[in-house]
């Protein structure tokens, strides 16, 4: 499957905005109401009405409008967000919802994940080069990639180094407090992935999952809702969404 050429990632997204969007979504599914409540939150950082509109569009799409296309994943995310007080858990949920919504974000995190397997520091140039190779020369690609990098830095997934424009990816630094959240994330990446099924071991090693440390095993995933697991030749446990 070729990548979605609709970039869509038009603003930097702050973690505090995502926390507010998820929290408000637990109280109402109405996108209009969510936008109204988020507007003063976003306005603290963005004065321009047009720029604020674009940021609000993204937040509402991630945390409210996804109920139309992915109702189970989205509603599970809202429920899990409401019951956890762990910052790390909430990061899993924000990251997963953004990855599910924006294929460009998924491709950007794949690029970072692939690069970080072989080098401690990644540059914005390296990431943009990988994105261009994947998607071709698109006018908004460089700016949108900068927004992904900014957002990942703000979320603590990329950290600064003593070199300008060189960042340290936080590989496997974020653990979830429950295997339910881990299973939720695996449902997200399987839904977003072009393949219908993947071996369990490959699923855990997908490059876009680079920030997260998993403890779930295949037997635990078998008991989770929404998955079908069957044994293939060579002893592979193949996982697909149901």
mmCIF file of C-alpha atoms in Angstrom:
data_model
loop_
_atom_site.group_PDB
_atom_site.id
_atom_site.type_symbol
_atom_site.label_atom_id
_atom_site.label_comp_id
_atom_site.label_asym_id
_atom_site.label_seq_id
_atom_site.Cartn_x
_atom_site.Cartn_y
_atom_site.Cartn_z
ATOM 1 C CA UNK A 1 0.000 0.000 0.000
ATOM 2 C CA UNK A 2 1.430 3.381 -0.958
ATOM 3 C CA UNK A 3 1.649 6.059 1.735
ATOM 4 C CA UNK A 4 -1.171 8.558 2.130
ATOM 5 C CA UNK A 5 0.040 11.744 0.450
ATOM 6 C CA UNK A 6 -2.338 13.918 2.505
ATOM 7 C CA UNK A 7 0.045 15.328 5.111
ATOM 8 C CA UNK A 8 -2.490 16.988 7.386
ATOM 9 C CA UNK A 9 0.003 17.644 10.215
ATOM 10 C CA UNK A 10 -0.314 21.424 10.111
ATOM 11 C CA UNK A 11 0.623 22.622 13.615
ATOM 12 C CA UNK A 12 2.924 21.850 16.514
ATOM 13 C CA UNK A 13 0.955 19.851 19.083
ATOM 14 C CA UNK A 14 1.694 20.418 22.761
ATOM 15 C CA UNK A 15 1.282 17.651 25.306
ATOM 16 C CA UNK A 16 -0.843 19.859 27.565
ATOM 17 C CA UNK A 17 -3.294 20.384 24.686
ATOM 18 C CA UNK A 18 -3.567 16.649 24.181
ATOM 19 C CA UNK A 19 -4.205 16.129 27.895
ATOM 20 C CA UNK A 20 -6.999 18.698 27.769
ATOM 21 C CA UNK A 21 -8.504 17.209 24.594
ATOM 22 C CA UNK A 22 -8.559 13.695 26.043
ATOM 23 C CA UNK A 23 -9.970 14.885 29.357
ATOM 24 C CA UNK A 24 -12.747 16.919 27.726
ATOM 25 C CA UNK A 25 -13.547 14.030 25.361
ATOM 26 C CA UNK A 26 -14.380 11.869 28.355
ATOM 27 C CA UNK A 27 -17.173 14.325 29.160
ATOM 28 C CA UNK A 28 -18.628 14.831 25.678
ATOM 29 C CA UNK A 29 -18.393 13.267 22.200
ATOM 30 C CA UNK A 30 -19.547 16.494 20.536
ATOM 31 C CA UNK A 31 -16.729 17.898 18.325
ATOM 32 C CA UNK A 32 -18.205 21.411 18.466
ATOM 33 C CA UNK A 33 -18.289 21.387 22.262
ATOM 34 C CA UNK A 34 -14.733 20.026 22.396
ATOM 35 C CA UNK A 35 -13.529 22.804 20.103
ATOM 36 C CA UNK A 36 -15.190 25.455 22.269
ATOM 37 C CA UNK A 37 -13.569 24.124 25.431
ATOM 38 C CA UNK A 38 -10.133 23.748 23.839
ATOM 39 C CA UNK A 39 -10.073 27.195 22.246
ATOM 40 C CA UNK A 40 -8.962 29.112 25.381
ATOM 41 C CA UNK A 41 -6.393 26.391 26.142
ATOM 42 C CA UNK A 42 -4.802 26.696 22.695
ATOM 43 C CA UNK A 43 -5.154 30.502 22.735
ATOM 44 C CA UNK A 44 -2.633 30.673 25.571
ATOM 45 C CA UNK A 45 0.066 29.769 23.031
ATOM 46 C CA UNK A 46 -1.435 30.802 19.670
ATOM 47 C CA UNK A 47 -2.927 34.260 19.129
ATOM 48 C CA UNK A 48 -3.557 33.968 15.393
ATOM 49 C CA UNK A 49 -7.150 32.851 14.804
ATOM 50 C CA UNK A 50 -6.215 30.894 11.666
ATOM 51 C CA UNK A 51 -3.289 29.086 13.286
ATOM 52 C CA UNK A 52 -5.454 28.335 16.307
ATOM 53 C CA UNK A 53 -8.175 26.940 14.034
ATOM 54 C CA UNK A 54 -5.695 24.515 12.452
ATOM 55 C CA UNK A 55 -4.449 23.328 15.842
ATOM 56 C CA UNK A 56 -8.021 22.855 17.052
ATOM 57 C CA UNK A 57 -8.874 20.936 13.881
ATOM 58 C CA UNK A 58 -6.095 18.472 14.674
ATOM 59 C CA UNK A 59 -6.993 18.035 18.344
ATOM 60 C CA UNK A 60 -10.688 17.543 17.592
ATOM 61 C CA UNK A 61 -9.912 15.082 14.801
ATOM 62 C CA UNK A 62 -7.555 13.061 17.017
ATOM 63 C CA UNK A 63 -9.740 12.852 20.114
ATOM 64 C CA UNK A 64 -13.339 13.277 18.876
ATOM 65 C CA UNK A 65 -13.846 12.650 15.170
ATOM 66 C CA UNK A 66 -11.973 9.347 15.322
ATOM 67 C CA UNK A 67 -15.080 7.923 16.957
ATOM 68 C CA UNK A 68 -16.588 7.771 13.454
ATOM 69 C CA UNK A 69 -13.823 5.695 11.836
ATOM 70 C CA UNK A 70 -12.371 3.831 14.829
ATOM 71 C CA UNK A 71 -15.049 3.823 17.539
ATOM 72 C CA UNK A 72 -13.690 0.950 19.644
ATOM 73 C CA UNK A 73 -10.084 2.176 19.705
ATOM 74 C CA UNK A 74 -11.101 5.764 20.371
ATOM 75 C CA UNK A 75 -13.610 4.947 23.107
ATOM 76 C CA UNK A 76 -11.129 2.607 24.775
ATOM 77 C CA UNK A 77 -8.531 5.399 24.699
ATOM 78 C CA UNK A 78 -10.923 7.860 26.356
ATOM 79 C CA UNK A 79 -11.830 5.297 29.022
ATOM 80 C CA UNK A 80 -8.197 4.380 29.704
ATOM 81 C CA UNK A 81 -7.184 8.036 29.883
ATOM 82 C CA UNK A 82 -9.903 8.749 32.433
ATOM 83 C CA UNK A 83 -8.830 5.977 34.818
ATOM 84 C CA UNK A 84 -5.057 6.415 34.749
ATOM 85 C CA UNK A 85 -3.079 9.045 36.559
ATOM 86 C CA UNK A 86 0.227 7.910 35.055
ATOM 87 C CA UNK A 87 1.924 10.414 32.737
ATOM 88 C CA UNK A 88 3.535 7.563 30.805
ATOM 89 C CA UNK A 89 0.163 5.856 30.223
ATOM 90 C CA UNK A 90 -1.278 9.058 28.844
ATOM 91 C CA UNK A 91 1.664 9.441 26.496
ATOM 92 C CA UNK A 92 0.960 5.968 25.086
ATOM 93 C CA UNK A 93 -2.633 7.018 24.409
ATOM 94 C CA UNK A 94 -1.786 10.382 22.827
ATOM 95 C CA UNK A 95 0.871 8.843 20.613
ATOM 96 C CA UNK A 96 -1.394 6.015 19.521
ATOM 97 C CA UNK A 97 -4.339 8.264 18.720
ATOM 98 C CA UNK A 98 -2.121 10.615 16.701
ATOM 99 C CA UNK A 99 -0.526 7.725 14.812
ATOM 100 C CA UNK A 100 -3.967 6.336 14.003
ATOM 101 C CA UNK A 101 -5.192 9.710 12.737
ATOM 102 C CA UNK A 102 -2.235 10.948 10.707
ATOM 103 C CA UNK A 103 -0.386 8.560 8.421
ATOM 104 C CA UNK A 104 2.266 11.261 8.034
ATOM 105 C CA UNK A 105 2.923 11.096 11.779
ATOM 106 C CA UNK A 106 3.174 7.304 11.547
ATOM 107 C CA UNK A 107 5.724 7.576 8.723
ATOM 108 C CA UNK A 108 7.676 10.191 10.671
ATOM 109 C CA UNK A 109 7.913 7.990 13.745
ATOM 110 C CA UNK A 110 8.890 5.036 11.552
ATOM 111 C CA UNK A 111 11.757 7.146 10.190
ATOM 112 C CA UNK A 112 12.909 8.084 13.699
ATOM 113 C CA UNK A 113 12.573 4.489 14.880
ATOM 114 C CA UNK A 114 14.595 3.128 11.974
ATOM 115 C CA UNK A 115 17.355 5.709 12.362
ATOM 116 C CA UNK A 116 17.589 5.212 16.118
ATOM 117 C CA UNK A 117 18.341 1.517 15.694
ATOM 118 C CA UNK A 118 21.756 2.381 14.305
ATOM 119 C CA UNK A 119 22.672 5.744 15.829
ATOM 120 C CA UNK A 120 22.201 7.473 19.171
ATOM 121 C CA UNK A 121 21.445 10.866 17.676
ATOM 122 C CA UNK A 122 19.128 11.670 14.780
ATOM 123 C CA UNK A 123 19.078 14.904 12.823
ATOM 124 C CA UNK A 124 16.141 16.727 11.328
ATOM 125 C CA UNK A 125 17.893 16.375 7.958
ATOM 126 C CA UNK A 126 18.057 12.571 8.335
ATOM 127 C CA UNK A 127 14.362 12.380 9.175
ATOM 128 C CA UNK A 128 13.360 14.645 6.284
ATOM 129 C CA UNK A 129 15.496 12.631 3.888
ATOM 130 C CA UNK A 130 13.713 9.418 4.886
ATOM 131 C CA UNK A 131 10.321 11.082 4.601
ATOM 132 C CA UNK A 132 11.124 12.402 1.125
ATOM 133 C CA UNK A 133 12.288 8.955 0.013
ATOM 134 C CA UNK A 134 9.007 7.487 1.259
ATOM 135 C CA UNK A 135 6.573 10.141 0.038
ATOM 136 C CA UNK A 136 8.344 12.026 -2.728
ATOM 137 C CA UNK A 137 8.938 15.751 -3.040
ATOM 138 C CA UNK A 138 5.941 17.419 -1.408
ATOM 139 C CA UNK A 139 5.863 21.147 -0.822
ATOM 140 C CA UNK A 140 4.737 20.978 2.799
ATOM 141 C CA UNK A 141 6.831 17.965 3.777
ATOM 142 C CA UNK A 142 9.767 19.743 5.418
ATOM 143 C CA UNK A 143 7.598 22.067 7.485
ATOM 144 C CA UNK A 144 5.279 19.254 8.544
ATOM 145 C CA UNK A 145 8.266 17.097 9.532
ATOM 146 C CA UNK A 146 9.545 19.964 11.685
ATOM 147 C CA UNK A 147 6.154 19.983 13.426
ATOM 148 C CA UNK A 148 6.397 16.271 14.159
ATOM 149 C CA UNK A 149 9.907 16.761 15.553
ATOM 150 C CA UNK A 150 8.725 19.677 17.712
ATOM 151 C CA UNK A 151 5.792 17.653 19.024
ATOM 152 C CA UNK A 152 7.958 14.628 19.845
ATOM 153 C CA UNK A 153 10.389 16.919 21.667
ATOM 154 C CA UNK A 154 7.566 18.522 23.633
ATOM 155 C CA UNK A 155 6.247 15.083 24.569
ATOM 156 C CA UNK A 156 9.691 13.980 25.819
ATOM 157 C CA UNK A 157 10.166 11.345 23.111
ATOM 158 C CA UNK A 158 13.046 13.222 21.474
ATOM 159 C CA UNK A 159 15.471 14.982 23.802
ATOM 160 C CA UNK A 160 18.068 17.634 23.101
ATOM 161 C CA UNK A 161 21.757 16.919 22.648
ATOM 162 C CA UNK A 162 24.597 19.423 22.817
ATOM 163 C CA UNK A 163 24.505 19.639 19.018
ATOM 164 C CA UNK A 164 21.978 21.827 17.261
ATOM 165 C CA UNK A 165 19.249 19.931 15.344
ATOM 166 C CA UNK A 166 20.495 16.596 16.703
ATOM 167 C CA UNK A 167 18.082 14.732 18.967
ATOM 168 C CA UNK A 168 18.269 11.644 21.128
ATOM 169 C CA UNK A 169 15.310 9.269 20.637
ATOM 170 C CA UNK A 170 14.070 7.801 23.904
ATOM 171 C CA UNK A 171 14.036 4.157 22.851
ATOM 172 C CA UNK A 172 11.943 1.834 25.023
ATOM 173 C CA UNK A 173 11.840 4.419 27.802
ATOM 174 C CA UNK A 174 8.089 4.519 28.394
ATOM 175 C CA UNK A 175 6.343 1.600 30.088
ATOM 176 C CA UNK A 176 2.588 1.264 30.530
ATOM 177 C CA UNK A 177 1.077 0.447 33.901
ATOM 178 C CA UNK A 178 -1.168 -2.273 32.443
ATOM 179 C CA UNK A 179 -1.007 -4.784 29.611
ATOM 180 C CA UNK A 180 -4.442 -3.483 28.563
ATOM 181 C CA UNK A 181 -2.785 -0.269 27.398
ATOM 182 C CA UNK A 182 -0.077 -2.282 25.644
ATOM 183 C CA UNK A 183 -2.734 -4.345 23.839
ATOM 184 C CA UNK A 184 -4.541 -1.129 22.916
ATOM 185 C CA UNK A 185 -1.366 0.216 21.295
ATOM 186 C CA UNK A 186 -0.881 -3.011 19.346
ATOM 187 C CA UNK A 187 -4.457 -2.664 18.096
ATOM 188 C CA UNK A 188 -3.608 0.859 16.931
ATOM 189 C CA UNK A 189 -0.475 -0.067 14.998
ATOM 190 C CA UNK A 190 -2.111 -3.120 13.431
ATOM 191 C CA UNK A 191 -5.044 -0.980 12.298
ATOM 192 C CA UNK A 192 -2.724 1.650 10.813
ATOM 193 C CA UNK A 193 -0.310 -0.854 9.237
ATOM 194 C CA UNK A 194 -0.802 -1.805 5.561
ATOM 195 C CA UNK A 195 -0.410 -5.534 6.307
ATOM 196 C CA UNK A 196 -3.485 -7.444 7.456
ATOM 197 C CA UNK A 197 -1.475 -9.550 9.905
ATOM 198 C CA UNK A 198 2.011 -9.649 11.391
ATOM 199 C CA UNK A 199 4.061 -12.119 13.439
ATOM 200 C CA UNK A 200 3.783 -11.237 17.121
ATOM 201 C CA UNK A 201 7.542 -10.722 17.490
ATOM 202 C CA UNK A 202 7.637 -8.425 14.441
ATOM 203 C CA UNK A 203 4.644 -6.492 15.748
ATOM 204 C CA UNK A 204 6.488 -5.616 18.953
ATOM 205 C CA UNK A 205 9.537 -4.538 16.931
ATOM 206 C CA UNK A 206 7.764 -2.160 14.554
ATOM 207 C CA UNK A 207 9.953 0.951 14.280
ATOM 208 C CA UNK A 208 7.078 3.316 15.076
ATOM 209 C CA UNK A 209 6.884 1.736 18.540
ATOM 210 C CA UNK A 210 10.453 2.765 19.390
ATOM 211 C CA UNK A 211 9.587 4.854 22.492
ATOM 212 C CA UNK A 212 7.721 2.070 24.266
ATOM 213 C CA UNK A 213 8.739 -0.865 26.429
ATOM 214 C CA UNK A 214 6.387 -3.838 26.202
ATOM 215 C CA UNK A 215 5.851 -6.608 28.730
ATOM 216 C CA UNK A 216 2.848 -8.299 27.094
ATOM 217 C CA UNK A 217 3.260 -11.845 25.779
ATOM 218 C CA UNK A 218 1.330 -13.618 23.061
ATOM 219 C CA UNK A 219 -0.843 -15.534 25.545
ATOM 220 C CA UNK A 220 -1.956 -12.287 27.186
ATOM 221 C CA UNK A 221 -2.728 -10.810 23.779
ATOM 222 C CA UNK A 222 -4.766 -13.912 22.952
ATOM 223 C CA UNK A 223 -7.091 -13.129 25.834
ATOM 224 C CA UNK A 224 -7.485 -9.471 24.803
ATOM 225 C CA UNK A 225 -10.515 -8.446 22.782
ATOM 226 C CA UNK A 226 -10.159 -7.565 19.122
ATOM 227 C CA UNK A 227 -7.338 -9.915 18.116
ATOM 228 C CA UNK A 228 -7.123 -13.185 16.233
ATOM 229 C CA UNK A 229 -3.908 -15.177 16.670
ATOM 230 C CA UNK A 230 -3.063 -18.307 14.727
ATOM 231 C CA UNK A 231 0.070 -20.423 14.454
ATOM 232 C CA UNK A 232 1.818 -20.437 11.076
ATOM 233 C CA UNK A 233 4.732 -22.471 9.724
ATOM 234 C CA UNK A 234 8.066 -22.092 11.530
ATOM 235 C CA UNK A 235 6.179 -21.551 14.769
ATOM 236 C CA UNK A 236 5.155 -17.949 14.091
ATOM 237 C CA UNK A 237 2.184 -16.571 16.000
ATOM 238 C CA UNK A 238 0.400 -14.396 13.441
ATOM 239 C CA UNK A 239 -1.706 -11.535 14.816
ATOM 240 C CA UNK A 240 -4.561 -9.759 13.087
ATOM 241 C CA UNK A 241 -7.406 -7.477 14.124
ATOM 242 C CA UNK A 242 -10.929 -8.874 14.234
#
